[in-house]
């Protein structure tokens, strides 16, 4: 085994994180063919196959995944060191990689990322949407966004977005005219409920609360999907009752396409947090973003 070129090692990590040669080449500003040649050279030097290549996908082999898991912390520290060279706390440079739930990407980040990028033109933000509880730091992200019950105790957590949110239940007037309006969660057993399934395969159970009483309902009905847009569209069309983040339904509630249902039982909960590990060298773009969030909270 020959000692590999460290730049080839960094390119290998870039290919895996981008999910393919073309996407990684675009990010790095090199030709895909050149990138492919560099990875083959790395494999020859290590005498190991690191990537499974097909016409549709590029995925790491078992050996490639083991190597990447060992490399990520070191590569992150190297990138952080270069970021710090351009950081005088006023002009950070580098990439901020975030892993966030879909509702955060859709309803929270649009009000934060554009003004943040306008203030710090040397920063690039990459956002991946993921509703599963993965180890985002081990996956190569600088920070993630999750709710308090999903946060590890050894993480630094910074509030992001609204501090109180609600799940709300609603249905179209046409549906309620046909099936009646439930007055208590136990009435939902006689209704058509629109269900949500997480990417992990787990069914989202409805949690309803009123005056200290909490009830859980496993939705049974004609539609079960992982698409919030499909769920909302079906509810507006009169397919059944929906129970989800208020942000998804607010416009339809305001213009009358949906009617509120079981309003005293809507669950209220604390808003999301940006979280990251307490390490010695926090990347300059992440440090700037945290300060930006704190400024927004104080405004």
JSON list of C-alpha atoms in Angstrom, two decimals, residues 100-210:
[
{"chain": "A", "resi": 100, "resn": "UNK", "atom": "CA", "xyz": [-32.88, 20.15, 9.44]},
{"chain": "A", "resi": 101, "resn": "UNK", "atom": "CA", "xyz": [-36.43, 18.77, 9.53]},
{"chain": "A", "resi": 102, "resn": "UNK", "atom": "CA", "xyz": [-38.60, 19.59, 6.54]},
{"chain": "A", "resi": 103, "resn": "UNK", "atom": "CA", "xyz": [-40.87, 22.06, 8.45]},
{"chain": "A", "resi": 104, "resn": "UNK", "atom": "CA", "xyz": [-37.79, 24.04, 9.54]},
{"chain": "A", "resi": 105, "resn": "UNK", "atom": "CA", "xyz": [-36.47, 24.23, 5.99]},
{"chain": "A", "resi": 106, "resn": "UNK", "atom": "CA", "xyz": [-39.85, 25.29, 4.69]},
{"chain": "A", "resi": 107, "resn": "UNK", "atom": "CA", "xyz": [-41.06, 27.75, 7.30]},
{"chain": "A", "resi": 108, "resn": "UNK", "atom": "CA", "xyz": [-38.08, 28.92, 9.40]},
{"chain": "A", "resi": 109, "resn": "UNK", "atom": "CA", "xyz": [-34.95, 29.07, 7.27]},
{"chain": "A", "resi": 110, "resn": "UNK", "atom": "CA", "xyz": [-36.40, 31.24, 4.45]},
{"chain": "A", "resi": 111, "resn": "UNK", "atom": "CA", "xyz": [-36.58, 34.13, 6.93]},
{"chain": "A", "resi": 112, "resn": "UNK", "atom": "CA", "xyz": [-33.07, 33.55, 8.28]},
{"chain": "A", "resi": 113, "resn": "UNK", "atom": "CA", "xyz": [-30.73, 32.29, 5.58]},
{"chain": "A", "resi": 114, "resn": "UNK", "atom": "CA", "xyz": [-31.07, 35.10, 2.99]},
{"chain": "A", "resi": 115, "resn": "UNK", "atom": "CA", "xyz": [-30.28, 37.94, 5.44]},
{"chain": "A", "resi": 116, "resn": "UNK", "atom": "CA", "xyz": [-27.49, 35.84, 6.98]},
{"chain": "A", "resi": 117, "resn": "UNK", "atom": "CA", "xyz": [-25.89, 35.31, 3.55]},
{"chain": "A", "resi": 118, "resn": "UNK", "atom": "CA", "xyz": [-26.33, 38.97, 2.71]},
{"chain": "A", "resi": 119, "resn": "UNK", "atom": "CA", "xyz": [-24.39, 39.90, 5.84]},
{"chain": "A", "resi": 120, "resn": "UNK", "atom": "CA", "xyz": [-21.65, 37.29, 5.29]},
{"chain": "A", "resi": 121, "resn": "UNK", "atom": "CA", "xyz": [-20.94, 37.00, 1.54]},
{"chain": "A", "resi": 122, "resn": "UNK", "atom": "CA", "xyz": [-17.95, 34.73, 2.22]},
{"chain": "A", "resi": 123, "resn": "UNK", "atom": "CA", "xyz": [-20.19, 32.02, 3.66]},
{"chain": "A", "resi": 124, "resn": "UNK", "atom": "CA", "xyz": [-21.95, 29.30, 1.70]},
{"chain": "A", "resi": 125, "resn": "UNK", "atom": "CA", "xyz": [-24.88, 27.43, 3.31]},
{"chain": "A", "resi": 126, "resn": "UNK", "atom": "CA", "xyz": [-25.75, 23.84, 2.43]},
{"chain": "A", "resi": 127, "resn": "UNK", "atom": "CA", "xyz": [-29.04, 22.52, 3.84]},
{"chain": "A", "resi": 128, "resn": "UNK", "atom": "CA", "xyz": [-30.16, 18.89, 3.87]},
{"chain": "A", "resi": 129, "resn": "UNK", "atom": "CA", "xyz": [-33.74, 18.08, 4.90]},
{"chain": "A", "resi": 130, "resn": "UNK", "atom": "CA", "xyz": [-34.15, 15.02, 7.09]},
{"chain": "A", "resi": 131, "resn": "UNK", "atom": "CA", "xyz": [-36.91, 14.16, 9.56]},
{"chain": "A", "resi": 132, "resn": "UNK", "atom": "CA", "xyz": [-35.11, 11.12, 10.97]},
{"chain": "A", "resi": 133, "resn": "UNK", "atom": "CA", "xyz": [-32.99, 11.21, 14.11]},
{"chain": "A", "resi": 134, "resn": "UNK", "atom": "CA", "xyz": [-29.58, 10.55, 12.58]},
{"chain": "A", "resi": 135, "resn": "UNK", "atom": "CA", "xyz": [-26.24, 11.54, 14.08]},
{"chain": "A", "resi": 136, "resn": "UNK", "atom": "CA", "xyz": [-25.89, 14.65, 11.94]},
{"chain": "A", "resi": 137, "resn": "UNK", "atom": "CA", "xyz": [-22.41, 15.46, 13.21]},
{"chain": "A", "resi": 138, "resn": "UNK", "atom": "CA", "xyz": [-21.09, 11.99, 12.37]},
{"chain": "A", "resi": 139, "resn": "UNK", "atom": "CA", "xyz": [-22.70, 12.43, 8.94]},
{"chain": "A", "resi": 140, "resn": "UNK", "atom": "CA", "xyz": [-20.53, 15.46, 8.24]},
{"chain": "A", "resi": 141, "resn": "UNK", "atom": "CA", "xyz": [-22.83, 18.36, 9.13]},
{"chain": "A", "resi": 142, "resn": "UNK", "atom": "CA", "xyz": [-21.76, 21.32, 11.25]},
{"chain": "A", "resi": 143, "resn": "UNK", "atom": "CA", "xyz": [-25.08, 21.52, 13.06]},
{"chain": "A", "resi": 144, "resn": "UNK", "atom": "CA", "xyz": [-28.61, 20.20, 13.04]},
{"chain": "A", "resi": 145, "resn": "UNK", "atom": "CA", "xyz": [-32.07, 21.39, 14.03]},
{"chain": "A", "resi": 146, "resn": "UNK", "atom": "CA", "xyz": [-34.28, 19.24, 16.24]},
{"chain": "A", "resi": 147, "resn": "UNK", "atom": "CA", "xyz": [-36.80, 19.57, 19.04]},
{"chain": "A", "resi": 148, "resn": "UNK", "atom": "CA", "xyz": [-35.83, 19.41, 22.69]},
{"chain": "A", "resi": 149, "resn": "UNK", "atom": "CA", "xyz": [-36.87, 15.81, 23.27]},
{"chain": "A", "resi": 150, "resn": "UNK", "atom": "CA", "xyz": [-34.48, 14.72, 20.49]},
{"chain": "A", "resi": 151, "resn": "UNK", "atom": "CA", "xyz": [-31.40, 16.60, 21.72]},
{"chain": "A", "resi": 152, "resn": "UNK", "atom": "CA", "xyz": [-28.46, 14.81, 23.31]},
{"chain": "A", "resi": 153, "resn": "UNK", "atom": "CA", "xyz": [-27.42, 16.29, 26.63]},
{"chain": "A", "resi": 154, "resn": "UNK", "atom": "CA", "xyz": [-23.85, 16.97, 25.55]},
{"chain": "A", "resi": 155, "resn": "UNK", "atom": "CA", "xyz": [-24.92, 19.29, 22.73]},
{"chain": "A", "resi": 156, "resn": "UNK", "atom": "CA", "xyz": [-25.02, 23.08, 22.71]},
{"chain": "A", "resi": 157, "resn": "UNK", "atom": "CA", "xyz": [-28.56, 24.15, 21.82]},
{"chain": "A", "resi": 158, "resn": "UNK", "atom": "CA", "xyz": [-29.56, 27.57, 20.48]},
{"chain": "A", "resi": 159, "resn": "UNK", "atom": "CA", "xyz": [-33.23, 28.53, 19.86]},
{"chain": "A", "resi": 160, "resn": "UNK", "atom": "CA", "xyz": [-34.15, 28.93, 16.21]},
{"chain": "A", "resi": 161, "resn": "UNK", "atom": "CA", "xyz": [-37.53, 29.97, 14.84]},
{"chain": "A", "resi": 162, "resn": "UNK", "atom": "CA", "xyz": [-40.79, 30.34, 16.82]},
{"chain": "A", "resi": 163, "resn": "UNK", "atom": "CA", "xyz": [-40.54, 29.42, 20.50]},
{"chain": "A", "resi": 164, "resn": "UNK", "atom": "CA", "xyz": [-44.02, 27.92, 20.64]},
{"chain": "A", "resi": 165, "resn": "UNK", "atom": "CA", "xyz": [-45.64, 25.81, 17.96]},
{"chain": "A", "resi": 166, "resn": "UNK", "atom": "CA", "xyz": [-48.84, 23.79, 17.68]},
{"chain": "A", "resi": 167, "resn": "UNK", "atom": "CA", "xyz": [-50.26, 20.76, 15.97]},
{"chain": "A", "resi": 168, "resn": "UNK", "atom": "CA", "xyz": [-53.72, 21.62, 14.69]},
{"chain": "A", "resi": 169, "resn": "UNK", "atom": "CA", "xyz": [-56.60, 19.48, 13.45]},
{"chain": "A", "resi": 170, "resn": "UNK", "atom": "CA", "xyz": [-58.74, 20.57, 10.52]},
{"chain": "A", "resi": 171, "resn": "UNK", "atom": "CA", "xyz": [-61.03, 19.36, 7.77]},
{"chain": "A", "resi": 172, "resn": "UNK", "atom": "CA", "xyz": [-62.86, 20.76, 4.77]},
{"chain": "A", "resi": 173, "resn": "UNK", "atom": "CA", "xyz": [-66.39, 22.04, 5.29]},
{"chain": "A", "resi": 174, "resn": "UNK", "atom": "CA", "xyz": [-67.65, 19.49, 2.74]},
{"chain": "A", "resi": 175, "resn": "UNK", "atom": "CA", "xyz": [-66.18, 16.63, 4.81]},
{"chain": "A", "resi": 176, "resn": "UNK", "atom": "CA", "xyz": [-67.69, 17.93, 8.06]},
{"chain": "A", "resi": 177, "resn": "UNK", "atom": "CA", "xyz": [-71.10, 18.35, 6.41]},
{"chain": "A", "resi": 178, "resn": "UNK", "atom": "CA", "xyz": [-71.01, 14.68, 5.36]},
{"chain": "A", "resi": 179, "resn": "UNK", "atom": "CA", "xyz": [-69.49, 13.11, 8.46]},
{"chain": "A", "resi": 180, "resn": "UNK", "atom": "CA", "xyz": [-70.17, 15.56, 11.28]},
{"chain": "A", "resi": 181, "resn": "UNK", "atom": "CA", "xyz": [-67.74, 17.47, 13.49]},
{"chain": "A", "resi": 182, "resn": "UNK", "atom": "CA", "xyz": [-65.99, 15.52, 16.26]},
{"chain": "A", "resi": 183, "resn": "UNK", "atom": "CA", "xyz": [-66.43, 17.03, 19.71]},
{"chain": "A", "resi": 184, "resn": "UNK", "atom": "CA", "xyz": [-63.93, 14.83, 21.56]},
{"chain": "A", "resi": 185, "resn": "UNK", "atom": "CA", "xyz": [-60.88, 12.82, 20.47]},
{"chain": "A", "resi": 186, "resn": "UNK", "atom": "CA", "xyz": [-62.80, 9.59, 21.11]},
{"chain": "A", "resi": 187, "resn": "UNK", "atom": "CA", "xyz": [-65.12, 10.62, 18.25]},
{"chain": "A", "resi": 188, "resn": "UNK", "atom": "CA", "xyz": [-62.20, 10.28, 15.84]},
{"chain": "A", "resi": 189, "resn": "UNK", "atom": "CA", "xyz": [-62.73, 6.51, 15.80]},
{"chain": "A", "resi": 190, "resn": "UNK", "atom": "CA", "xyz": [-65.74, 7.18, 13.57]},
{"chain": "A", "resi": 191, "resn": "UNK", "atom": "CA", "xyz": [-63.89, 9.49, 11.17]},
{"chain": "A", "resi": 192, "resn": "UNK", "atom": "CA", "xyz": [-61.55, 9.25, 8.19]},
{"chain": "A", "resi": 193, "resn": "UNK", "atom": "CA", "xyz": [-58.12, 10.37, 9.36]},
{"chain": "A", "resi": 194, "resn": "UNK", "atom": "CA", "xyz": [-55.23, 11.34, 7.11]},
{"chain": "A", "resi": 195, "resn": "UNK", "atom": "CA", "xyz": [-52.08, 9.69, 8.41]},
{"chain": "A", "resi": 196, "resn": "UNK", "atom": "CA", "xyz": [-48.40, 10.59, 8.15]},
{"chain": "A", "resi": 197, "resn": "UNK", "atom": "CA", "xyz": [-45.57, 8.06, 7.94]},
{"chain": "A", "resi": 198, "resn": "UNK", "atom": "CA", "xyz": [-42.00, 9.15, 8.66]},
{"chain": "A", "resi": 199, "resn": "UNK", "atom": "CA", "xyz": [-39.15, 8.21, 6.33]},
{"chain": "A", "resi": 200, "resn": "UNK", "atom": "CA", "xyz": [-38.12, 5.65, 8.95]},
{"chain": "A", "resi": 201, "resn": "UNK", "atom": "CA", "xyz": [-41.43, 3.86, 8.40]},
{"chain": "A", "resi": 202, "resn": "UNK", "atom": "CA", "xyz": [-42.87, 4.87, 11.77]},
{"chain": "A", "resi": 203, "resn": "UNK", "atom": "CA", "xyz": [-46.48, 6.05, 11.88]},
{"chain": "A", "resi": 204, "resn": "UNK", "atom": "CA", "xyz": [-47.00, 9.52, 13.36]},
{"chain": "A", "resi": 205, "resn": "UNK", "atom": "CA", "xyz": [-49.41, 9.12, 16.28]},
{"chain": "A", "resi": 206, "resn": "UNK", "atom": "CA", "xyz": [-51.71, 12.05, 17.03]},
{"chain": "A", "resi": 207, "resn": "UNK", "atom": "CA", "xyz": [-51.10, 13.48, 20.51]},
{"chain": "A", "resi": 208, "resn": "UNK", "atom": "CA", "xyz": [-53.90, 15.69, 21.82]},
{"chain": "A", "resi": 209, "resn": "UNK", "atom": "CA", "xyz": [-54.04, 17.54, 25.15]},
{"chain": "A", "resi": 210, "resn": "UNK", "atom": "CA", "xyz": [-56.67, 19.46, 27.10]}
]
